[in-house]
Coordinates of C-alpha atoms and ligand atoms in Angstrom, one line a residue:
M1 CA 12.1 -2.4 26.6
A2 CA 14.0 -2.7 23.2
G3 CA 15.6 -0.3 21.1
P4 CA 17.6 0.1 17.9
T5 CA 20.5 -1.2 19.6
D6 CA 19.6 -4.6 21.1
L7 CA 17.2 -5.6 18.1
G8 CA 18.2 -6.2 14.7
F9 CA 15.2 -4.5 13.8
D10 CA 16.1 -0.9 12.9
P11 CA 14.2 0.8 10.3
W12 CA 16.7 3.3 9.8
D13 CA 19.6 1.1 9.0
P14 CA 20.3 0.4 5.2
A15 CA 22.0 -3.1 6.2
F16 CA 18.2 -3.8 8.0
L17 CA 16.6 -2.2 4.7
A18 CA 18.5 -4.4 2.1
D19 CA 17.6 -7.5 4.0
P20 CA 14.7 -7.0 6.8
Y21 CA 13.9 -10.8 7.1
P22 CA 16.5 -12.2 9.5
A23 CA 15.6 -9.6 12.0
Y24 CA 12.2 -10.4 11.7
A25 CA 13.1 -14.0 12.8
E26 CA 14.5 -12.5 15.8
L27 CA 11.7 -10.4 16.5
R28 CA 9.6 -13.5 16.3
A29 CA 11.9 -15.4 18.2
R30 CA 11.5 -12.7 20.8
G31 CA 8.1 -12.8 21.5
R32 CA 4.6 -12.0 20.4
V33 CA 4.6 -8.3 21.1
I34 CA 7.5 -6.0 21.8
R35 CA 7.8 -2.8 23.2
Y36 CA 9.8 -0.7 20.6
E37 CA 11.1 2.9 22.2
P38 CA 11.9 4.9 19.1
T39 CA 8.7 4.8 17.7
D40 CA 6.3 4.4 21.0
Q41 CA 4.4 1.4 19.6
W42 CA 4.4 -2.3 20.6
L43 CA 5.5 -4.3 17.7
V44 CA 3.7 -7.4 16.2
P45 CA 6.0 -10.1 14.3
H46 CA 3.5 -13.1 14.1
H47 CA 1.2 -13.9 11.3
A48 CA -1.4 -15.6 13.7
D49 CA -1.3 -12.5 16.1
V50 CA -1.1 -9.6 12.8
S51 CA -4.4 -11.6 11.1
A52 CA -6.6 -11.3 14.3
L53 CA -5.6 -8.0 15.0
L54 CA -6.6 -6.9 11.4
R55 CA -10.2 -8.0 12.4
D56 CA -10.1 -6.8 16.1
R57 CA -12.6 -3.8 16.6
R58 CA -10.8 -3.0 19.9
L59 CA -8.0 -1.4 17.6
G60 CA -8.5 1.3 14.9
R61 CA -6.8 3.3 12.0
T62 CA -8.3 6.4 13.9
Y63 CA -9.4 7.3 17.3
Q64 CA -11.1 10.3 16.5
H65 CA -14.6 9.2 16.4
R66 CA -14.3 8.0 19.9
F67 CA -11.8 10.5 21.4
S68 CA -10.4 13.8 21.4
H69 CA -6.8 13.8 21.2
E70 CA -6.1 14.7 24.8
E71 CA -8.5 12.5 26.0
F72 CA -6.5 9.6 24.1
G73 CA -3.5 11.1 25.2
R74 CA -2.1 12.3 22.1
T75 CA -1.1 15.7 21.0
P76 CA -3.3 17.3 18.2
P77 CA -0.9 17.7 15.1
A78 CA 0.7 21.0 14.4
P79 CA -1.7 23.8 13.3
E80 CA 0.5 23.9 9.9
H81 CA 0.2 20.6 9.0
E82 CA -3.2 20.7 9.3
P83 CA -4.1 20.3 5.4
F84 CA -2.3 17.2 5.4
H85 CA -4.6 15.9 8.3
T86 CA -7.6 17.2 6.6
L87 CA -6.9 15.3 3.3
N88 CA -5.8 12.1 5.1
D89 CA -8.4 12.1 7.8
H90 CA -11.4 11.8 5.3
G91 CA -10.2 9.6 3.4
M92 CA -11.7 5.7 4.4
L93 CA -8.0 4.0 5.0
D94 CA -8.2 6.5 7.9
L95 CA -11.7 6.4 9.1
E96 CA -13.5 3.8 11.3
P97 CA -17.5 2.9 11.3
P98 CA -19.7 4.4 10.7
D99 CA -18.0 6.7 8.6
H100 CA -16.0 3.7 6.9
T101 CA -18.7 1.5 5.8
R102 CA -20.7 4.8 4.3
I103 CA -17.6 5.8 2.1
R104 CA -16.3 2.1 1.4
R105 CA -19.7 0.9 0.3
L106 CA -19.9 3.8 -2.3
V107 CA -16.8 3.2 -3.6
S108 CA -16.6 -0.6 -3.5
K109 CA -19.3 -0.2 -6.3
A110 CA -16.2 0.6 -8.8
F111 CA -13.5 -2.2 -7.7
T112 CA -16.0 -5.3 -7.7
P113 CA -13.8 -8.1 -9.3
R114 CA -16.3 -8.1 -12.3
T115 CA -16.1 -4.2 -12.5
V116 CA -12.4 -4.6 -12.9
D117 CA -12.4 -7.5 -14.7
R118 CA -13.7 -5.1 -17.8
L119 CA -10.5 -3.3 -17.5
K120 CA -8.5 -6.2 -18.4
P121 CA -8.3 -5.4 -22.0
Y122 CA -7.0 -1.8 -21.7
V123 CA -4.5 -2.9 -19.2
Q124 CA -3.5 -5.5 -20.9
H125 CA -3.1 -3.1 -24.2
L126 CA -1.5 -0.5 -22.1
A127 CA 1.2 -3.0 -20.9
G128 CA 1.6 -4.3 -24.1
D129 CA 2.8 -1.0 -25.4
L130 CA 4.9 -0.2 -22.7
V131 CA 7.1 -3.3 -22.9
A132 CA 6.9 -3.3 -26.8
A133 CA 8.8 0.1 -26.3
L134 CA 11.1 -1.1 -23.9
V135 CA 12.1 -4.1 -26.0
H136 CA 12.4 -1.2 -28.8
H137 CA 15.0 0.3 -27.0
G138 CA 17.0 -2.7 -25.9
G139 CA 16.4 -2.0 -22.4
G140 CA 16.0 0.3 -19.8
D141 CA 14.5 1.4 -16.6
L142 CA 11.8 -1.1 -15.4
L143 CA 10.3 1.2 -12.7
T144 CA 9.9 4.1 -14.8
D145 CA 9.1 2.8 -18.3
V146 CA 6.5 0.0 -17.1
A147 CA 6.0 -0.2 -13.3
E148 CA 5.2 3.2 -13.0
P149 CA 3.4 4.0 -15.8
L150 CA 0.9 1.4 -16.1
P151 CA -0.8 1.8 -12.8
V152 CA -0.8 5.7 -12.7
A153 CA -2.7 5.7 -16.0
V154 CA -4.8 2.8 -15.3
I155 CA -6.1 5.1 -11.8
A156 CA -5.9 8.0 -13.7
E157 CA -8.2 7.0 -16.5
M158 CA -10.4 5.5 -14.1
L159 CA -10.8 8.8 -12.2
G160 CA -10.9 10.6 -15.2
I161 CA -7.8 12.9 -14.9
P162 CA -6.7 14.3 -18.2
E163 CA -3.7 13.0 -19.6
A164 CA -2.1 16.7 -19.8
D165 CA -2.6 16.9 -16.0
R166 CA -1.3 13.5 -14.7
A167 CA 2.3 14.4 -14.4
P168 CA 2.4 16.0 -10.6
L169 CA 0.9 13.1 -9.6
R170 CA 3.5 10.8 -8.6
P171 CA 5.6 14.0 -7.1
W172 CA 2.2 14.7 -5.0
S173 CA 1.4 10.8 -4.1
A174 CA 5.4 10.4 -2.9
A175 CA 5.4 13.5 -1.1
I176 CA 2.0 12.8 0.9
C177 CA 3.4 9.2 1.3
G178 CA 6.4 10.4 3.3
M179 CA 4.2 10.9 6.2
Y180 CA 3.7 7.0 6.1
E181 CA 7.1 6.1 7.2
L182 CA 8.1 6.0 10.7
N183 CA 9.1 9.3 12.8
P184 CA 8.3 11.8 9.7
S185 CA 10.5 14.8 9.7
E186 CA 9.5 18.5 9.5
D187 CA 11.0 18.6 6.0
T188 CA 8.8 15.8 4.9
A189 CA 5.9 16.9 6.9
A190 CA 6.0 20.5 5.2
Q191 CA 6.4 18.8 1.5
A192 CA 3.3 16.5 2.2
V193 CA 1.5 19.9 3.4
Q194 CA 2.3 21.3 0.0
A195 CA 1.0 18.9 -1.8
S196 CA -2.0 17.8 0.0
V197 CA -2.7 21.8 -0.7
E198 CA -2.2 21.4 -3.9
F199 CA -3.4 18.3 -5.0
S200 CA -6.8 19.1 -3.4
E201 CA -7.1 22.4 -5.2
Y202 CA -7.0 20.6 -7.8
L203 CA -9.6 18.1 -7.5
R204 CA -11.7 20.7 -5.7
L205 CA -11.5 22.3 -9.3
L206 CA -12.1 19.0 -11.2
I207 CA -15.1 17.7 -9.3
A208 CA -16.4 21.5 -9.9
A209 CA -16.3 20.7 -13.7
R210 CA -17.4 17.3 -13.1
R211 CA -20.4 18.7 -11.6
K212 CA -21.5 21.1 -14.7
E213 CA -20.3 18.1 -17.0
P214 CA -20.5 14.7 -15.8
G215 CA -18.7 11.8 -17.7
E216 CA -18.3 8.0 -17.1
D217 CA -15.2 8.3 -14.8
L218 CA -15.6 7.7 -11.1
I219 CA -15.2 11.2 -10.1
S220 CA -18.4 11.6 -11.9
G221 CA -19.5 8.3 -10.3
L222 CA -18.6 9.4 -6.5
I223 CA -20.7 12.9 -7.0
A224 CA -23.8 11.3 -8.1
A225 CA -23.1 8.1 -5.7
H226 CA -25.5 7.6 -3.1
D227 CA -27.3 4.8 -1.0
E228 CA -30.5 3.9 0.0
D229 CA -30.2 6.0 3.1
D230 CA -29.4 8.8 0.5
D231 CA -25.6 9.4 2.3
R232 CA -23.4 11.3 -0.1
L233 CA -20.0 12.2 -0.1
T234 CA -19.2 15.5 1.0
E235 CA -17.0 18.1 -1.2
Q236 CA -13.9 17.0 1.4
E237 CA -14.9 13.5 1.2
M238 CA -14.7 13.2 -2.4
I239 CA -11.3 15.1 -2.6
S240 CA -9.7 12.3 0.1
T241 CA -11.3 9.6 -1.6
A242 CA -9.7 10.4 -5.3
V243 CA -6.6 11.3 -3.7
L244 CA -6.3 7.9 -1.7
L245 CA -7.3 6.0 -4.8
L246 CA -4.9 7.9 -6.9
N247 CA -1.7 7.2 -4.1
A248 CA -2.8 3.8 -3.1
G249 CA -4.1 2.8 -6.9
H250 CA -0.6 3.0 -7.8
E251 CA 2.4 3.3 -4.9
A252 CA 2.6 -0.2 -4.2
T253 CA 1.7 -1.4 -7.1
V254 CA 4.9 0.0 -8.5
N255 CA 7.1 -1.5 -6.0
A256 CA 5.2 -5.0 -6.2
T257 CA 6.3 -5.0 -9.6
V258 CA 9.8 -3.6 -9.1
N259 CA 10.7 -5.9 -6.0
G260 CA 9.4 -8.8 -7.8
W261 CA 11.4 -8.4 -11.0
W262 CA 14.4 -7.9 -8.3
A263 CA 13.5 -10.9 -6.7
L264 CA 13.7 -13.2 -10.2
F265 CA 16.7 -11.8 -11.2
R266 CA 18.0 -13.1 -7.8
N267 CA 16.6 -16.5 -8.2
P268 CA 17.5 -17.1 -11.5
G269 CA 15.9 -21.1 -11.4
Q270 CA 12.6 -19.6 -10.5
L271 CA 12.6 -17.1 -13.1
A272 CA 13.4 -20.2 -15.6
A273 CA 10.6 -22.2 -14.3
L274 CA 8.2 -19.1 -15.0
R275 CA 9.5 -18.5 -18.8
A276 CA 9.1 -22.0 -19.1
D277 CA 5.7 -22.5 -18.0
H278 CA 3.6 -19.0 -18.0
S279 CA 0.7 -20.7 -16.4
L280 CA 2.7 -20.2 -13.3
I281 CA 1.9 -16.3 -13.1
P282 CA -1.2 -16.0 -11.1
S283 CA 0.8 -18.2 -8.4
A284 CA 4.1 -15.8 -9.1
I285 CA 2.4 -12.8 -8.2
E286 CA 0.8 -13.9 -4.9
E287 CA 4.7 -15.2 -3.9
L288 CA 6.4 -12.5 -5.2
M289 CA 4.0 -10.2 -2.7
R290 CA 4.7 -12.7 0.0
Y291 CA 8.3 -12.8 -0.3
D292 CA 9.2 -9.1 -0.7
T293 CA 6.1 -7.8 1.0
P294 CA 5.6 -4.0 -0.7
L295 CA 3.9 -2.5 2.6
Q296 CA 6.2 -3.4 5.6
L297 CA 4.1 -2.0 8.5
F298 CA 0.7 -0.9 9.4
E299 CA -0.5 0.6 12.5
R300 CA -3.6 0.6 14.6
W301 CA -4.5 2.8 18.1
V302 CA -5.5 0.4 21.0
L303 CA -9.2 1.7 21.5
D304 CA -10.0 -0.7 24.3
D305 CA -7.3 -2.6 26.3
I306 CA -6.4 -5.5 24.8
E307 CA -4.0 -8.6 26.1
I308 CA -1.6 -10.6 24.1
D309 CA 0.4 -13.3 25.3
G310 CA -0.2 -12.1 29.0
T311 CA 0.8 -8.3 28.0
V312 CA -1.6 -5.9 28.7
I313 CA -1.7 -3.2 26.0
P314 CA -3.5 -0.1 27.6
R315 CA -5.9 2.0 25.2
G316 CA -4.0 4.8 23.6
S317 CA -1.0 2.7 22.4
E318 CA -0.1 2.3 19.2
I319 CA 0.6 -1.0 17.7
A320 CA 2.6 -1.6 14.5
M321 CA 2.1 -4.8 12.5
L322 CA 4.8 -6.1 10.9
F323 CA 3.4 -7.3 7.6
G324 CA 6.8 -8.6 6.3
S325 CA 7.5 -10.2 8.9
A326 CA 4.2 -12.3 9.0
N327 CA 4.7 -13.1 5.9
H328 CA 7.7 -14.9 6.6
D329 CA 6.4 -16.7 9.4
P330 CA 7.3 -20.5 9.2
A331 CA 4.4 -21.2 11.5
V332 CA 2.2 -20.3 8.2
F333 CA 4.6 -20.8 5.2
T334 CA 6.7 -23.6 4.9
D335 CA 10.3 -22.5 4.3
P336 CA 9.3 -18.9 4.3
D337 CA 12.9 -17.3 3.2
R338 CA 12.7 -19.7 -0.2
L339 CA 11.2 -18.4 -3.4
D340 CA 8.8 -21.1 -4.7
L341 CA 6.4 -19.8 -7.4
T342 CA 4.4 -22.5 -7.4
R343 CA 3.4 -22.1 -3.5
T344 CA -0.1 -22.5 -3.8
D345 CA -0.9 -22.5 0.3
N346 CA 0.0 -18.9 0.5
P347 CA -2.6 -16.7 2.6
H348 CA 0.0 -13.9 3.1
I349 CA -1.1 -10.6 4.1
S350 CA 0.3 -7.8 2.1
F351 CA -3.4 -6.9 1.3
S352 CA -4.4 -6.8 4.8
A353 CA -7.4 -8.3 6.2
G354 CA -10.8 -7.1 8.1
I355 CA -12.6 -3.8 7.2
H356 CA -9.6 -1.9 5.9
Y357 CA -8.8 -4.8 3.0
C358 CA -7.6 -3.5 -0.3
I359 CA -10.2 -2.2 -2.2
G360 CA -7.7 -2.5 -5.0
A361 CA -6.7 -5.7 -5.0
P362 CA -8.2 -7.5 -7.7
L363 CA -7.2 -4.5 -10.0
A364 CA -3.6 -4.7 -8.7
R365 CA -3.8 -8.6 -9.2
I366 CA -4.8 -7.7 -13.1
E367 CA -2.0 -5.3 -13.6
L368 CA 0.7 -7.1 -11.9
A369 CA -0.6 -9.9 -14.4
A370 CA -0.5 -7.6 -17.2
S371 CA 3.0 -6.7 -16.8
M372 CA 4.4 -10.2 -15.8
T373 CA 2.5 -11.5 -19.0
A374 CA 4.1 -8.8 -21.5
L375 CA 7.4 -9.1 -19.9
L376 CA 7.5 -12.9 -20.3
Q377 CA 5.9 -13.1 -24.1
Q378 CA 7.7 -10.0 -25.2
A379 CA 10.9 -9.9 -23.3
P380 CA 12.1 -13.2 -22.8
T381 CA 15.6 -12.5 -22.7
L382 CA 15.1 -9.6 -20.3
T383 CA 18.1 -9.3 -17.7
L384 CA 19.5 -6.8 -15.1
A385 CA 21.8 -4.8 -16.5
A386 CA 22.8 -2.9 -12.9
E387 CA 22.5 -3.4 -9.2
P388 CA 19.6 -1.6 -8.2
T389 CA 19.7 1.0 -5.5
R390 CA 17.2 1.0 -2.3
K391 CA 14.6 3.5 -1.5
P392 CA 15.9 4.5 2.2
N393 CA 12.4 4.2 3.0
F394 CA 11.0 1.3 5.2
V395 CA 6.9 1.0 4.9
I396 CA 6.7 1.6 1.7
R397 CA 9.5 -0.6 0.3
G398 CA 10.8 -0.1 -3.1
L399 CA 14.0 0.6 -5.2
E400 CA 15.2 3.4 -6.9
G401 CA 14.9 2.0 -10.1
L402 CA 15.7 -1.7 -11.9
S403 CA 18.2 -1.2 -14.9
V404 CA 17.5 -4.3 -17.5
E405 CA 18.6 -4.9 -20.9
V406 CA 16.7 -7.0 -23.7
E407 CA 18.8 -8.6 -26.3
Ligands
HEM501 C1 0.4 -4.4 -4.8 C2 -0.3 -3.4 -4.9 C3 -1.3 -3.1 -3.7 C4 -0.9 -3.4 -2.2 C5 0.2 -4.4 -2.0 C6 -1.8 -2.6 -1.5 C7 -2.3 -2.8 -0.2 C8 -3.2 -2.6 0.7 C9 -3.1 -2.4 2.3 C10 -2.0 -3.6 2.9 C11 -3.9 -2.2 2.7 C12 -4.8 -1.8 3.8 C13 -4.3 -1.3 4.9 C14 -4.2 -1.7 6.3 O1 -5.2 -2.8 6.7 O2 -4.3 -0.3 7.3 C15 -4.8 -1.3 1.4 C16 -5.9 -0.5 1.5 C17 -6.6 0.3 0.6 N1 -5.6 0.0 -0.9 FE1 -4.7 -1.0 -1.3 N2 -2.6 -2.2 -2.0 C18 -2.3 -2.2 -3.7 C19 -3.0 -1.8 -4.8 C20 -4.3 -0.7 -4.6 C21 -4.7 -0.5 -5.9 C22 -4.5 -0.8 -7.4 C23 -5.8 0.4 -5.3 C24 -6.9 0.9 -6.1 C25 -7.7 1.9 -6.0 C26 -5.8 0.3 -3.7 C27 -6.7 0.9 -2.9 C28 -6.8 0.7 -1.6 C29 -7.9 1.6 -0.6 C30 -8.8 2.7 -1.6 C31 -7.2 1.0 0.7 C32 -8.3 1.3 1.8 C33 -9.3 0.5 1.8 C34 -10.0 0.6 3.4 O3 -9.7 1.3 4.0 O4 -11.6 -0.1 3.2 N3 -4.8 -0.5 -3.3 N4 -4.0 -1.7 0.2

């Protein structure tokens, strides 16, 4: 039994958040599965276990396809939180087969590497313009000037959200994502509920408009989508899918961009090597996603008893897979705490694995490459202007901003 007092792992401690990787090393040394009372979870810190569990069908992102809350020994969510759960529970990320399979099949057509490749010129153009503006001003906040507007515009454009309607997307997403942190407060839940109501209502109206007048966008595609069995998305599934795509479509990319540049600034030798050789960009992106993992933890419910290293984890338990730890496991990565942009043997787990493997990975890679290329080409003297402040979140790891200067 372990609590925050006898483990370095304490997701509410700013010192842990500043650099969680030494505490992960302690956890890995302690064992393959560690009971963690503060969240009533089993922590899994090793790469091999995380990788295997992500593919293990005895675990699920939900249990509701097999058990009622009562059967599973869990309390149903409070009625006042219902709007958040209705929205969340109908998105593919929180579904298991067969619903997950049906929805993912319909949506994945829009995210194949080939389809996404066609977006490349648009993404590169947008990244170029954003970086040009940053350079023109002699610097600014890399987060609000480049990292955020790029993926927000791309995913909003794909879904056909008119430009004039995009301002609330970030605040809605931030409020909803608060619920993905460990033990969210009542205040966080209230904000997520309000955002869920507003976001759903907005999309309900947009879907109605696209039904009348379809366009080339993904929402029109979701309305029209059906497969061989003539499966269609319900209205709620369409709303939940659109919200999931809009939120997942930018949150982690924003953080991967700023965490990545913050890591480069702290490793000037590596930044100089990248500046000297832009062919390192693809391996640099993978390495930066490994080195400071943008999404640190993912949970799974235990649907049927499992055994890890002699410990039986019974049905009804919750497992917390530590992606940041898996990505620093020396059993898989040589010298894991070193940033090495030339690292090629890099099976990081930042995009997950198994049936929930990130559908947006090809798009995220294009976006990260576009902003990095534009910054290296147009702002070769980019420097850090001020030490950044870390966001107080653990699961979604990011910075409040990243102040930069261009000479
Ligand atoms: C650096 C950027 C990104 C990272 C690190 C990331 C990471 C992840 C991870 C770890 C999961 C699976 C979680 C689990 O197994 O429980 C996931 C799922 C997902 N991601 Fe991403 N993602 C990124 C960008 C994107 C983008 C650009 C999109 C755009 C559409 C997107 C859409 C999704 C969707 C829809 C799912 C759910 C897939 C499913 O449940 O089958 N992500 N992502």
